[in-house]
XYZ file of N, CA and C in Angstrom:
840
model
N 176.505 1.936 -133.065
C 177.236 3.020 -133.823
C 176.054 3.431 -134.884
N 175.649 4.413 -134.971
C 174.466 5.270 -135.487
C 174.473 5.253 -136.411
N 172.864 5.262 -137.360
C 172.428 4.866 -138.479
C 173.141 6.087 -139.883
N 173.436 7.053 -139.231
C 174.112 8.072 -140.598
C 175.454 7.711 -141.038
N 175.869 6.103 -140.638
C 177.211 5.868 -141.387
C 176.449 5.325 -142.768
N 175.860 4.704 -142.923
C 175.194 4.617 -144.444
C 174.683 5.702 -145.257
N 174.511 6.713 -144.447
C 174.341 7.805 -145.393
C 175.603 8.170 -146.081
N 176.814 8.119 -145.621
C 177.728 8.309 -146.010
C 178.390 7.724 -147.272
N 177.706 6.037 -146.788
C 178.657 5.249 -147.801
C 180.102 4.766 -147.002
N 180.908 3.775 -148.493
C 181.870 3.313 -147.660
C 182.903 3.905 -147.295
N 183.278 5.047 -147.909
C 184.782 6.268 -147.567
C 184.201 6.357 -146.318
N 182.937 6.929 -145.752
C 182.945 7.596 -144.341
C 183.035 6.358 -143.016
N 182.617 4.923 -143.603
C 182.576 4.057 -142.959
C 184.118 3.436 -142.708
N 185.197 3.746 -143.455
C 186.290 3.600 -143.690
C 186.804 4.346 -142.797
N 186.741 5.587 -142.939
C 187.155 6.903 -142.121
C 186.996 6.598 -140.734
N 185.983 6.159 -140.299
C 185.055 5.687 -138.753
C 186.329 4.737 -138.612
N 186.713 3.233 -139.161
C 187.146 2.757 -138.893
C 188.618 2.988 -138.740
N 189.008 3.886 -139.708
C 190.230 4.319 -139.000
C 190.767 5.349 -137.721
N 189.687 6.064 -137.587
C 189.702 6.773 -136.411
C 189.781 6.209 -135.521
N 188.884 4.549 -135.518
C 188.843 3.816 -134.370
C 190.457 3.059 -134.170
N 190.503 2.680 -135.195
C 192.437 1.990 -134.800
C 193.148 2.995 -134.244
N 192.899 4.294 -135.158
C 193.848 5.492 -134.091
C 193.754 5.660 -132.733
N 192.299 5.241 -132.091
C 192.325 5.822 -131.239
C 192.534 4.457 -130.492
N 192.488 3.178 -131.022
C 192.968 2.003 -130.399
C 194.136 1.567 -129.857
N 195.419 2.517 -130.246
C 196.755 2.618 -130.160
C 197.817 1.902 -129.062
N 197.051 1.673 -127.832
C 197.325 1.479 -126.624
C 197.715 -0.244 -126.853
N 196.805 -0.890 -127.782
C 196.958 -2.356 -128.145
C 198.398 -2.426 -128.419
N 198.978 -4.100 -128.372
C 200.032 -4.064 -128.491
C 200.568 -4.192 -130.332
N 199.379 -4.349 -131.306
C 199.499 -3.973 -132.028
C 198.029 -4.011 -132.956
N 197.855 -2.906 -134.053
C 196.008 -3.266 -134.445
C 196.011 -4.424 -135.279
N 194.724 -4.513 -135.582
C 194.479 -5.763 -136.790
C 195.293 -5.184 -137.879
N 194.586 -4.083 -138.717
C 195.391 -3.649 -140.091
C 196.838 -4.156 -140.103
N 197.500 -3.502 -138.830
C 198.935 -2.973 -138.897
C 199.836 -4.527 -138.544
N 199.788 -5.447 -138.451
C 200.708 -6.816 -137.796
C 201.131 -6.932 -139.258
N 201.995 -7.546 -139.538
C 202.630 -8.510 -140.655
C 202.453 -9.341 -140.661
N 201.688 -9.974 -139.864
C 201.316 -11.406 -139.848
C 200.429 -11.555 -140.895
N 199.226 -10.549 -141.078
C 198.280 -11.478 -141.569
C 198.083 -10.160 -142.920
N 197.545 -11.138 -143.733
C 197.202 -10.317 -145.143
C 196.001 -9.056 -144.963
N 196.709 -8.014 -145.879
C 196.113 -6.619 -146.157
C 194.835 -6.529 -147.338
N 194.674 -7.590 -147.751
C 194.072 -7.489 -148.576
C 192.518 -7.840 -148.454
N 191.676 -7.393 -149.623
C 190.310 -8.187 -149.493
C 189.092 -6.964 -148.645
N 187.586 -7.727 -148.470
C 186.690 -6.673 -148.123
C 187.322 -6.114 -146.811
N 186.443 -4.961 -146.397
C 186.553 -4.229 -145.124
C 185.795 -5.482 -143.908
N 185.833 -5.218 -142.975
C 184.533 -6.156 -142.031
C 184.832 -5.669 -140.818
N 184.189 -5.732 -139.803
C 184.342 -5.116 -138.060
C 184.946 -6.042 -137.546
N 185.392 -7.642 -137.953
C 185.687 -8.503 -136.971
C 186.244 -9.746 -138.055
N 187.203 -10.137 -138.030
C 187.574 -11.661 -137.927
C 187.565 -12.495 -137.136
N 186.832 -13.152 -136.923
C 186.094 -14.201 -135.456
C 186.706 -15.939 -135.985
N 187.784 -16.095 -134.871
C 187.754 -17.748 -135.130
C 187.266 -18.295 -134.204
N 186.251 -19.075 -134.375
C 185.636 -20.027 -133.104
C 186.007 -21.228 -133.364
N 186.834 -21.309 -131.865
C 187.650 -22.654 -131.660
C 187.174 -23.452 -130.698
N 186.547 -24.868 -131.109
C 185.797 -25.423 -129.993
C 186.372 -26.699 -129.769
N 186.734 -26.862 -128.336
C 187.004 -27.899 -127.955
C 186.237 -29.489 -128.308
N 186.636 -30.728 -128.550
C 185.818 -31.793 -128.741
C 186.579 -33.135 -128.315
N 187.448 -32.674 -127.298
C 188.252 -33.645 -126.842
C 187.320 -34.846 -126.223
N 187.889 -36.177 -125.487
C 187.092 -37.426 -124.620
C 186.355 -36.598 -123.660
N 186.905 -35.574 -123.499
C 186.149 -35.013 -121.796
C 184.956 -34.733 -121.948
N 184.762 -34.986 -122.969
C 183.179 -33.581 -123.484
C 182.144 -34.818 -123.790
N 181.482 -35.030 -123.499
C 180.399 -36.008 -124.063
C 179.575 -35.743 -125.312
N 179.208 -36.951 -125.899
C 178.154 -36.372 -126.946
C 177.021 -35.126 -126.878
N 176.682 -35.839 -125.972
C 175.584 -34.558 -125.488
C 176.041 -33.284 -125.600
N 177.296 -32.955 -125.345
C 178.156 -31.880 -124.383
C 178.306 -31.022 -125.995
N 178.701 -32.124 -126.790
C 179.156 -31.616 -127.995
C 178.053 -31.110 -128.831
N 176.956 -31.805 -128.873
C 175.970 -31.627 -129.500
C 175.058 -30.200 -129.344
N 175.335 -29.572 -127.860
C 174.860 -29.050 -127.166
C 175.453 -27.364 -127.632
N 176.638 -27.447 -127.764
C 177.852 -26.701 -128.052
C 177.581 -26.531 -129.377
N 177.553 -27.356 -130.191
C 177.298 -27.088 -131.861
C 176.166 -26.415 -132.106
N 175.290 -26.816 -131.725
C 173.922 -25.761 -131.622
C 173.859 -24.737 -130.749
N 174.424 -24.783 -129.749
C 174.515 -22.949 -129.483
C 175.112 -22.396 -130.325
N 175.659 -22.678 -131.144
C 176.747 -21.708 -131.591
C 175.979 -21.451 -132.935
N 175.015 -22.763 -133.729
C 173.762 -22.114 -134.953
C 173.309 -21.518 -134.926
N 172.301 -21.504 -133.608
C 171.500 -20.568 -132.968
C 172.070 -19.010 -132.674
N 172.785 -18.976 -132.048
C 173.608 -18.227 -131.867
C 173.942 -16.976 -133.131
N 174.707 -17.726 -134.223
C 174.838 -16.938 -135.353
C 173.818 -16.439 -136.264
N 172.415 -17.395 -136.090
C 171.190 -16.915 -136.940
C 170.497 -16.118 -136.140
N 170.833 -15.503 -134.753
C 169.889 -14.932 -133.928
C 169.496 -13.861 -134.522
N 168.558 -13.473 -134.174
C 168.357 -11.632 -134.615
C 169.040 -11.107 -133.761
N 169.019 -10.898 -132.406
C 169.891 -9.854 -132.178
C 171.408 -9.924 -132.527
N 172.177 -11.361 -132.490
C 173.455 -11.220 -133.025
C 173.440 -10.508 -134.617
N 172.491 -10.869 -135.745
C 172.518 -10.380 -136.882
C 172.107 -8.685 -136.847
N 171.246 -8.240 -135.989
C 171.192 -6.920 -135.919
C 172.674 -6.125 -135.143
N 173.544 -6.874 -134.450
C 174.692 -6.248 -133.619
C 175.671 -6.459 -135.265
N 175.413 -7.209 -135.868
C 176.044 -7.285 -137.035
C 176.021 -5.707 -137.904
N 174.627 -5.747 -138.159
C 174.268 -4.670 -139.469
C 174.838 -3.028 -138.347
N 174.668 -3.355 -137.226
C 174.943 -1.959 -136.578
C 176.862 -1.612 -136.355
N 177.345 -2.815 -136.942
C 178.739 -2.650 -136.810
C 178.997 -1.378 -137.632
N 180.640 -1.121 -137.468
C 180.847 0.395 -138.636
C 181.216 0.109 -139.957
N 180.862 -1.378 -140.000
C 181.423 -1.910 -141.576
C 179.992 -2.409 -141.890
N 179.189 -3.059 -140.835
C 178.041 -4.124 -141.207
C 178.428 -5.562 -142.100
N 179.540 -6.147 -141.531
C 180.031 -7.730 -142.073
C 180.996 -7.890 -140.698
N 180.764 -9.361 -140.937
C 182.179 -9.901 -139.965
C 182.473 -11.166 -140.873
N 183.855 -11.684 -140.794
C 184.161 -12.501 -140.962
C 184.323 -13.850 -140.312
N 184.032 -15.003 -140.476
C 183.911 -15.945 -139.372
C 184.490 -17.464 -139.853
N 185.314 -18.020 -139.010
C 185.608 -19.540 -138.860
C 185.047 -20.517 -138.216
N 184.982 -21.509 -138.260
C 184.661 -22.193 -137.094
C 185.459 -23.574 -137.385
N 186.294 -23.846 -136.655
C 187.428 -24.802 -136.147
C 187.031 -25.549 -134.969
N 187.431 -27.077 -135.112
C 187.637 -27.955 -133.935
C 188.970 -28.676 -133.324
N 188.996 -28.686 -132.327
C 190.651 -28.962 -131.903
C 190.516 -30.108 -130.757
N 191.334 -30.886 -130.039
C 191.634 -31.496 -129.325
C 193.302 -31.461 -128.458
N 193.922 -32.606 -129.140
C 195.163 -32.252 -129.532
C 195.878 -31.938 -130.449
N 197.442 -32.051 -130.297
C 198.255 -31.209 -131.078
C 197.852 -31.903 -132.501
N 197.563 -32.990 -132.879
C 197.236 -33.542 -134.282
C 195.782 -33.668 -134.763
N 194.962 -32.888 -133.675
C 193.468 -32.637 -134.068
C 193.021 -31.078 -134.627
N 193.277 -30.517 -135.535
C 192.756 -29.498 -135.793
C 191.667 -29.606 -137.006
N 190.688 -29.451 -137.009
C 189.823 -29.581 -138.367
C 188.971 -27.752 -138.701
N 189.050 -27.903 -140.123
C 188.176 -26.501 -140.554
C 186.453 -27.090 -140.799
N 185.848 -26.737 -140.239
C 184.371 -27.519 -140.281
C 183.639 -26.258 -141.249
N 184.037 -24.963 -141.099
C 183.543 -24.092 -141.681
C 184.131 -23.246 -142.250
N 185.309 -23.011 -143.635
C 185.856 -22.166 -143.579
C 185.465 -20.439 -143.558
N 186.456 -19.582 -143.493
C 186.019 -17.905 -143.336
C 184.847 -17.360 -144.587
N 184.121 -17.547 -144.188
C 182.660 -16.421 -144.677
C 182.456 -15.269 -144.223
N 181.946 -14.823 -144.622
C 181.461 -12.892 -144.962
C 179.715 -13.188 -144.320
N 179.437 -12.884 -142.857
C 178.049 -12.927 -142.909
C 177.508 -11.282 -142.450
N 176.730 -10.818 -143.015
C 176.044 -9.641 -143.325
C 174.601 -9.911 -143.363
N 173.859 -10.578 -143.143
C 172.423 -10.912 -143.185
C 172.112 -12.380 -143.313
N 170.797 -12.262 -143.075
C 170.173 -13.982 -142.278
C 170.465 -15.031 -143.602
N 170.654 -14.398 -144.750
C 171.149 -15.630 -145.581
C 172.100 -16.166 -145.536
N 173.372 -15.377 -145.308
C 174.762 -15.463 -145.438
C 175.257 -16.115 -143.943
N 174.421 -16.063 -142.662
C 174.085 -16.584 -141.504
C 173.873 -17.705 -141.889
N 172.695 -18.119 -142.365
C 172.052 -19.197 -142.811
C 172.976 -20.535 -143.448
N 173.973 -19.930 -144.774
C 174.919 -20.584 -145.766
C 175.746 -20.938 -144.250
N 175.980 -20.307 -143.754
C 177.358 -20.546 -142.835
C 177.018 -21.548 -142.141
N 176.133 -21.722 -141.182
C 175.824 -22.788 -140.153
C 175.272 -23.830 -140.741
N 174.838 -23.634 -142.400
C 174.397 -25.387 -143.014
C 175.650 -26.319 -142.677
N 176.611 -25.186 -142.644
C 178.327 -26.179 -143.385
C 177.942 -27.200 -141.565
N 177.692 -26.216 -140.276
C 178.139 -26.679 -139.108
C 177.175 -27.662 -138.888
N 175.910 -28.134 -139.287
C 174.851 -28.903 -139.344
C 175.077 -30.102 -139.900
N 175.501 -30.047 -141.137
C 175.478 -30.857 -142.188
C 177.401 -31.971 -141.757
N 178.252 -31.266 -140.754
C 179.533 -31.707 -140.485
C 179.202 -33.104 -139.510
N 179.657 -34.304 -139.250
C 179.617 -35.359 -138.172
C 180.332 -34.347 -136.626
N 179.751 -35.011 -135.970
C 179.871 -34.690 -134.441
C 181.478 -35.430 -134.022
N 182.126 -34.798 -133.664
C 183.753 -36.223 -133.448
C 184.039 -35.755 -132.022
N 185.214 -36.709 -131.748
C 185.553 -36.362 -130.454
C 187.226 -37.084 -130.995
N 188.305 -36.393 -130.091
C 189.849 -36.848 -129.747
C 190.390 -36.782 -128.902
N 191.588 -37.576 -128.632
C 192.487 -37.465 -127.212
C 193.110 -36.430 -127.290
N 193.670 -35.754 -125.825
C 194.127 -34.973 -125.660
C 193.486 -33.525 -125.486
N 193.810 -32.372 -124.939
C 193.769 -31.028 -124.793
C 194.805 -30.072 -125.093
N 194.685 -29.340 -126.409
C 195.688 -28.378 -126.639
C 195.554 -27.112 -126.779
N 195.344 -26.715 -125.734
C 194.884 -25.342 -125.439
C 196.208 -24.351 -126.595
N 197.130 -24.830 -126.557
C 198.054 -24.275 -127.364
C 198.124 -24.507 -129.041
N 197.566 -25.673 -129.363
C 197.542 -25.893 -130.571
C 196.079 -25.097 -131.190
N 194.930 -24.872 -130.325
C 193.712 -24.262 -130.644
C 194.144 -22.797 -131.127
N 195.402 -22.197 -130.177
C 195.777 -20.920 -130.719
C 196.384 -20.793 -131.584
N 197.123 -21.621 -131.262
C 198.369 -21.521 -132.836
C 197.667 -21.691 -134.238
N 196.648 -22.548 -133.979
C 195.505 -23.149 -135.239
C 194.589 -22.144 -135.844
N 194.362 -21.147 -134.512
C 193.701 -19.872 -134.909
C 194.451 -18.910 -135.983
N 195.472 -18.414 -134.825
C 196.409 -17.916 -135.476
C 196.394 -18.099 -137.073
N 197.241 -19.385 -137.727
C 197.136 -19.651 -138.799
C 195.971 -19.718 -139.827
N 194.646 -19.916 -139.235
C 193.525 -19.599 -139.859
C 193.371 -17.913 -140.412
N 193.972 -16.951 -139.456
C 193.305 -15.693 -139.215
C 195.078 -15.226 -140.198
N 195.786 -15.900 -140.994
C 196.651 -15.534 -141.732
C 196.173 -15.847 -142.887
N 195.119 -16.710 -143.019
C 194.565 -17.197 -144.338
C 193.191 -16.187 -144.507
N 192.665 -15.253 -143.764
C 191.703 -14.860 -143.858
C 192.060 -13.708 -144.834
N 191.577 -13.704 -145.885
C 191.479 -12.536 -147.097
C 190.587 -11.441 -146.912
N 190.797 -10.915 -145.753
C 189.516 -9.506 -145.159
C 190.439 -8.423 -144.411
N 189.876 -7.726 -144.452
C 190.599 -6.383 -143.833
C 189.777 -6.338 -142.430
N 189.475 -6.498 -141.529
C 189.151 -6.537 -140.247
C 189.805 -5.282 -139.657
N 188.854 -5.015 -138.310
C 189.276 -3.657 -137.550
C 189.997 -4.037 -136.124
N 189.195 -5.740 -136.068
C 189.330 -6.479 -134.575
C 190.103 -8.128 -135.330
N 190.643 -8.293 -134.316
C 191.117 -10.302 -134.529
C 190.558 -10.575 -133.517
N 189.627 -11.867 -133.567
C 188.902 -12.104 -131.987
C 189.389 -13.257 -132.649
N 189.677 -14.195 -131.562
C 189.900 -16.084 -131.177
C 188.965 -15.899 -130.024
N 188.032 -16.936 -130.194
C 186.743 -17.371 -129.198
C 187.210 -18.710 -129.154
N 187.951 -19.149 -127.812
C 188.308 -20.754 -127.808
C 187.158 -21.159 -126.408
N 186.769 -22.551 -126.764
C 185.415 -23.091 -125.715
C 186.214 -24.666 -125.354
N 186.524 -24.549 -123.956
C 186.860 -25.808 -123.533
C 187.042 -26.426 -121.900
N 186.872 -27.735 -122.005
C 186.515 -27.933 -120.562
C 187.728 -28.919 -119.726
N 189.060 -28.340 -120.132
C 190.325 -28.688 -119.081
C 191.681 -28.031 -119.825
N 192.897 -28.234 -119.218
C 193.740 -27.207 -119.523
C 194.183 -27.863 -120.417
N 195.731 -27.051 -120.414
C 196.265 -27.917 -121.705
C 197.090 -28.652 -120.923
N 197.456 -29.946 -121.943
C 198.209 -30.530 -121.340
C 199.317 -31.903 -122.812
N 199.236 -30.662 -123.604
C 199.796 -31.290 -124.676
C 200.358 -29.734 -125.838
N 201.333 -29.785 -126.264
C 201.912 -28.824 -127.365
C 202.492 -27.360 -126.846
N 203.112 -27.805 -125.774
C 203.913 -26.310 -125.529
C 203.220 -25.344 -124.252
N 204.009 -24.864 -123.982
C 202.914 -23.605 -122.999
C 202.036 -22.788 -123.787
N 200.835 -22.793 -123.145
C 199.599 -22.700 -123.572
C 200.207 -20.769 -123.240
N 200.754 -20.051 -122.129
C 200.864 -18.691 -122.296
C 202.259 -18.415 -123.226
N 202.721 -18.988 -123.439
C 203.286 -18.541 -124.876
C 203.014 -18.420 -125.937
N 202.083 -19.727 -126.242
C 200.987 -19.401 -127.615
C 200.417 -17.865 -127.167
N 199.626 -18.130 -126.213
C 198.792 -16.649 -126.018
C 199.769 -15.554 -126.317
N 200.889 -15.208 -125.309
C 201.293 -14.243 -125.780
C 201.710 -13.640 -126.946
N 202.127 -14.485 -128.004
C 202.524 -14.646 -129.300
C 201.439 -14.013 -130.200
N 200.249 -14.146 -130.017
C 198.647 -13.890 -130.687
C 198.514 -12.479 -130.046
N 198.421 -12.059 -128.458
C 198.245 -10.662 -128.185
C 199.275 -10.014 -128.546
N 200.368 -10.308 -129.036
C 201.549 -9.477 -129.336
C 201.199 -8.879 -131.114
N 200.463 -10.056 -131.411
C 200.166 -9.997 -132.967
C 199.065 -8.829 -133.162
N 198.362 -8.216 -131.885
C 197.032 -7.840 -132.092
C 195.569 -8.547 -131.889
N 195.746 -9.761 -131.611
C 194.709 -10.674 -131.465
C 194.197 -10.641 -130.286
N 192.971 -10.672 -129.817
C 192.098 -10.935 -128.681
C 191.807 -11.670 -128.666
N 191.964 -12.814 -127.526
C 191.386 -14.447 -126.848
C 190.247 -14.065 -126.088
N 189.304 -14.564 -125.944
C 188.201 -14.927 -125.040
C 188.024 -16.107 -125.060
N 187.100 -16.313 -123.779
C 187.283 -18.047 -123.735
C 185.835 -18.492 -123.257
N 185.647 -19.510 -123.668
C 184.355 -20.214 -122.848
C 184.540 -22.047 -121.623
N 184.936 -21.140 -120.477
C 185.400 -22.688 -120.045
C 184.367 -23.060 -119.665
N 183.885 -24.771 -119.753
C 183.101 -25.592 -119.620
C 183.208 -26.334 -118.282
N 182.517 -26.398 -117.330
C 182.692 -26.921 -115.801
C 181.432 -27.314 -115.135
N 181.502 -28.649 -116.132
C 179.752 -29.340 -115.666
C 180.509 -30.342 -114.897
N 179.314 -30.349 -113.784
C 179.976 -31.459 -112.743
C 178.866 -32.805 -113.608
N 179.602 -33.926 -113.845
C 178.972 -35.138 -114.374
C 178.904 -36.302 -113.350
N 178.057 -37.230 -113.870
C 177.966 -38.412 -112.954
C 179.231 -39.581 -112.842
N 180.330 -39.143 -113.608
C 181.815 -39.493 -113.672
C 182.773 -38.510 -113.693
N 184.067 -38.973 -112.760
C 184.889 -37.758 -112.454
C 186.538 -38.272 -113.694
N 187.098 -37.467 -113.879
C 188.373 -37.994 -114.509
C 189.644 -37.486 -113.738
N 190.610 -37.859 -113.545
C 191.617 -37.545 -113.134
C 192.402 -35.985 -113.616
N 191.715 -35.660 -114.652
C 192.419 -34.300 -115.634
C 191.147 -33.651 -115.237
N 190.054 -33.385 -114.526
C 188.825 -32.504 -114.272
C 190.010 -31.520 -113.517
N 189.617 -30.171 -113.407
C 190.038 -28.845 -112.983
C 188.562 -28.337 -112.437
N 188.707 -28.325 -110.979
C 187.448 -27.491 -110.369
C 187.376 -26.103 -110.661
N 189.092 -25.935 -110.764
C 189.025 -24.122 -110.694
C 189.285 -23.454 -112.557
N 188.856 -24.232 -113.495
C 189.168 -24.367 -114.907
C 188.920 -22.426 -114.976
N 188.322 -22.181 -114.810
C 187.976 -20.608 -114.488
C 188.801 -20.008 -114.551
N 189.611 -20.134 -113.495
C 190.533 -19.156 -112.741
C 191.866 -19.547 -113.917
N 192.032 -20.648 -114.319
C 193.045 -21.374 -115.623
C 192.850 -20.285 -116.667
N 191.523 -20.189 -117.270
C 191.482 -19.376 -118.404
C 191.481 -18.033 -118.597
N 191.372 -17.255 -117.300
C 191.277 -15.969 -116.346
C 192.941 -15.652 -116.633
N 193.694 -16.929 -116.809
C 195.161 -16.264 -116.020
C 196.005 -16.944 -117.420
N 195.324 -18.231 -117.876
C 196.741 -18.636 -118.657
C 195.750 -18.711 -120.226
N 194.933 -18.322 -120.840
C 194.278 -18.464 -122.195
C 193.658 -16.937 -122.555
N 192.909 -16.674 -121.872
C 192.535 -15.626 -122.280
C 193.461 -14.113 -122.956
N 193.573 -13.223 -123.177
C 194.395 -12.431 -123.269
C 194.047 -10.750 -124.307
N 194.541 -10.090 -124.181
C 194.564 -8.939 -125.042
C 193.492 -8.043 -124.508
N 193.752 -6.970 -124.819
C 192.683 -5.570 -124.279
C 191.653 -5.857 -124.762
N 190.435 -5.365 -123.257
C 189.112 -6.523 -123.413
C 188.527 -7.011 -123.403
N 189.617 -8.525 -123.132
C 189.490 -10.034 -123.724
C 188.895 -9.998 -122.035
N 187.923 -11.432 -122.086
C 186.585 -11.626 -121.087
C 186.555 -12.813 -121.296
N 185.870 -13.831 -120.558
C 185.647 -15.299 -120.533
C 184.123 -15.532 -119.839
N 183.235 -16.272 -120.466
C 181.950 -16.737 -119.705
C 181.986 -18.059 -119.523
N 181.390 -18.530 -117.755
C 181.650 -19.713 -117.464
C 180.244 -20.795 -117.862
N 180.395 -21.481 -118.580
C 179.459 -22.826 -118.651
C 179.227 -23.745 -117.530
N 178.490 -23.743 -116.272
C 178.487 -24.709 -115.652
C 177.222 -25.766 -115.382
N 176.147 -25.601 -116.356
C 175.227 -26.626 -116.390
C 174.968 -26.636 -118.051
N 174.389 -27.726 -118.490
C 174.243 -28.015 -119.806
C 173.422 -26.964 -120.218
N 172.198 -26.276 -119.689
C 171.358 -25.862 -120.420
C 171.751 -24.294 -120.630
N 173.157 -24.217 -120.347
C 173.801 -22.598 -120.112
C 174.432 -22.826 -121.779
N 174.686 -23.578 -122.302
C 175.084 -23.616 -123.889
C 174.877 -22.671 -124.378
N 173.691 -22.543 -124.603
C 173.162 -21.631 -125.807
C 172.841 -19.754 -125.203
N 172.738 -19.916 -124.564
C 172.387 -18.436 -124.116
C 173.771 -18.277 -123.542
N 174.955 -18.908 -123.089
C 176.299 -18.399 -123.108
C 177.006 -17.693 -124.332
N 176.966 -18.867 -125.386
C 177.437 -18.620 -126.434
C 176.702 -17.458 -127.100
N 175.445 -17.130 -127.173
C 174.999 -15.913 -127.542
C 175.408 -14.777 -127.248
N 175.382 -14.916 -125.857
C 175.930 -13.707 -124.978
C 177.523 -13.213 -125.369
N 178.304 -13.909 -125.655
C 179.803 -14.192 -126.079
C 179.985 -13.605 -127.486
N 179.158 -14.276 -128.260
C 179.141 -13.365 -129.699
C 178.968 -12.228 -129.283
N 177.917 -11.837 -129.086
C 177.172 -10.382 -128.930
C 177.760 -9.290 -128.618
N 178.840 -9.630 -127.877
C 180.150 -9.121 -126.961
C 181.266 -9.055 -127.942
N 181.346 -9.867 -128.147
C 182.664 -9.868 -129.339
C 182.313 -9.182 -130.582
N 180.649 -9.439 -130.604
C 180.477 -8.306 -132.081
C 180.156 -6.674 -131.750
N 180.483 -6.546 -130.872
C 179.785 -4.939 -130.251
C 181.431 -4.159 -130.323
N 181.114 -2.956 -131.142
C 182.136 -2.183 -130.794
C 182.381 -1.507 -129.582
N 184.108 -1.412 -129.419
C 184.244 -1.747 -127.955
C 184.689 -0.467 -128.060
N 184.055 -0.249 -126.259
C 184.758 0.911 -125.667
C 185.752 1.397 -125.545
N 186.014 2.762 -124.821
C 187.402 2.773 -124.847
C 188.023 2.529 -123.456
N 187.334 1.876 -122.367
C 187.803 1.462 -121.444
C 188.023 -0.276 -121.709
N 187.257 -1.061 -122.736
C 187.486 -2.273 -122.874
C 188.810 -2.265 -124.010
N 189.273 -1.356 -124.910
C 190.150 -0.862 -125.698
C 191.305 -1.045 -124.657
N 191.436 -0.238 -123.942
C 192.558 -0.237 -123.046
C 192.855 -1.079 -121.640
N 191.811 -1.798 -121.379
C 191.685 -2.645 -120.414
C 192.352 -4.114 -120.355
N 193.340 -4.391 -119.718
C 193.695 -5.720 -119.178
C 193.366 -6.345 -118.887
N 192.783 -7.680 -118.691
C 192.591 -8.708 -117.350
C 193.523 -8.651 -116.114
N 192.552 -8.613 -115.060
C 193.473 -8.703 -113.829
C 193.895 -10.451 -113.946
N 195.543 -10.520 -113.210
C 195.532 -12.200 -113.295
C 195.755 -12.166 -111.768
N 195.602 -13.803 -111.567
C 195.911 -14.148 -110.411
C 197.234 -15.121 -110.131
N 197.473 -16.065 -109.522
C 198.592 -16.692 -109.355
C 197.919 -18.226 -110.029
N 197.074 -18.795 -110.935
C 196.983 -20.201 -110.966
C 198.306 -20.474 -112.203
N 198.242 -22.303 -111.367
C 199.784 -22.653 -112.487
C 199.224 -23.180 -113.379
N 199.931 -22.292 -114.558
C 199.350 -22.345 -115.900
C 199.890 -23.832 -116.591
N 200.634 -24.233 -115.951
C 201.605 -25.774 -116.627
C 200.219 -27.366 -115.785
N 199.087 -26.828 -115.222
C 198.402 -27.449 -114.114
C 197.905 -28.896 -115.087
N 198.259 -28.642 -116.448
C 197.502 -29.717 -117.177
C 198.346 -30.692 -117.566
N 199.835 -30.046 -117.486
C 200.308 -30.422 -118.014
C 201.328 -31.759 -116.668
N 201.159 -31.064 -115.858
C 201.295 -31.621 -114.438
C 200.689 -33.083 -114.185
N 199.227 -32.563 -114.344
C 198.154 -33.958 -113.999
C 198.527 -34.801 -114.994
N 198.855 -34.761 -116.360
C 198.917 -35.698 -117.181
C 200.302 -36.485 -117.175
N 201.439 -35.663 -116.710
C 202.706 -36.588 -116.386
C 202.631 -37.497 -114.961
N 201.967 -36.718 -113.979
C 201.591 -37.684 -112.544
C 200.660 -38.958 -112.920
N 199.651 -39.099 -113.751
C 198.434 -39.986 -114.255
C 199.300 -40.955 -115.109
N 200.530 -40.344 -115.832
C 201.331 -41.775 -116.860
C 202.073 -41.941 -115.659
N 202.977 -41.526 -114.525
C 203.675 -42.255 -113.520
C 203.076 -42.844 -112.757
N 201.811 -42.685 -112.335
C 201.232 -43.544 -111.475
C 200.984 -45.136 -112.356
N 200.470 -45.210 -113.798
C 200.429 -46.108 -114.607
C 201.837 -46.869 -114.812
């Protein structure tokens, strides 16, 4: 967005934001209009939930790389420049961790990031939090908990985005497609970071086509996308690239496009879990 916005002050920025929302009316619901969310607080370009998988299928090294990737991305000069160039020049971010239905942690609650100081204050909470793991994988819980957090965000965003990382399909908590569709209906976009790393050990719950699963069963909403990690050294660059795309003002094509879906079995995780228990 060009620099002339700053010359007109807050009113001009809000006018531009209103124009963008009118233009984006083809989405199921825009961020400001949904009755689910508060309509008070400071204006921001994006309310972004970073929902991070901490299931036992992730090893400690991967969990540390994942956490470090978000810390580096949120303090990156490229990301901070993208924030400053937004219509408002501010974003609201929260970082949560999830695994099974009973594992949902807020590691860093809602904060507004607009410059280096505010970004550093946010990521310091990530640096200080212990790295944990937990049982099961409920992508459904990740989506539902993210919606709950968005309901608590006292900001007025142009867009609401849930950013989900994970290394396995949903195997607990109800159908992931039902949670995804409810979020999309509320005007929330879900992006994904499927993690498919070949390890020295295997699990009966591993899924080779996790990227297809995320495309067909997890991500949703106009302009939604995913980036796949297949090597440990991809964590930091992939996370940075994904956050940059999430902060960028969508083009007309982004706003109206819905990802094409394949024929992936969206209940594969539940089926794998049931088959494993039946064998034991």
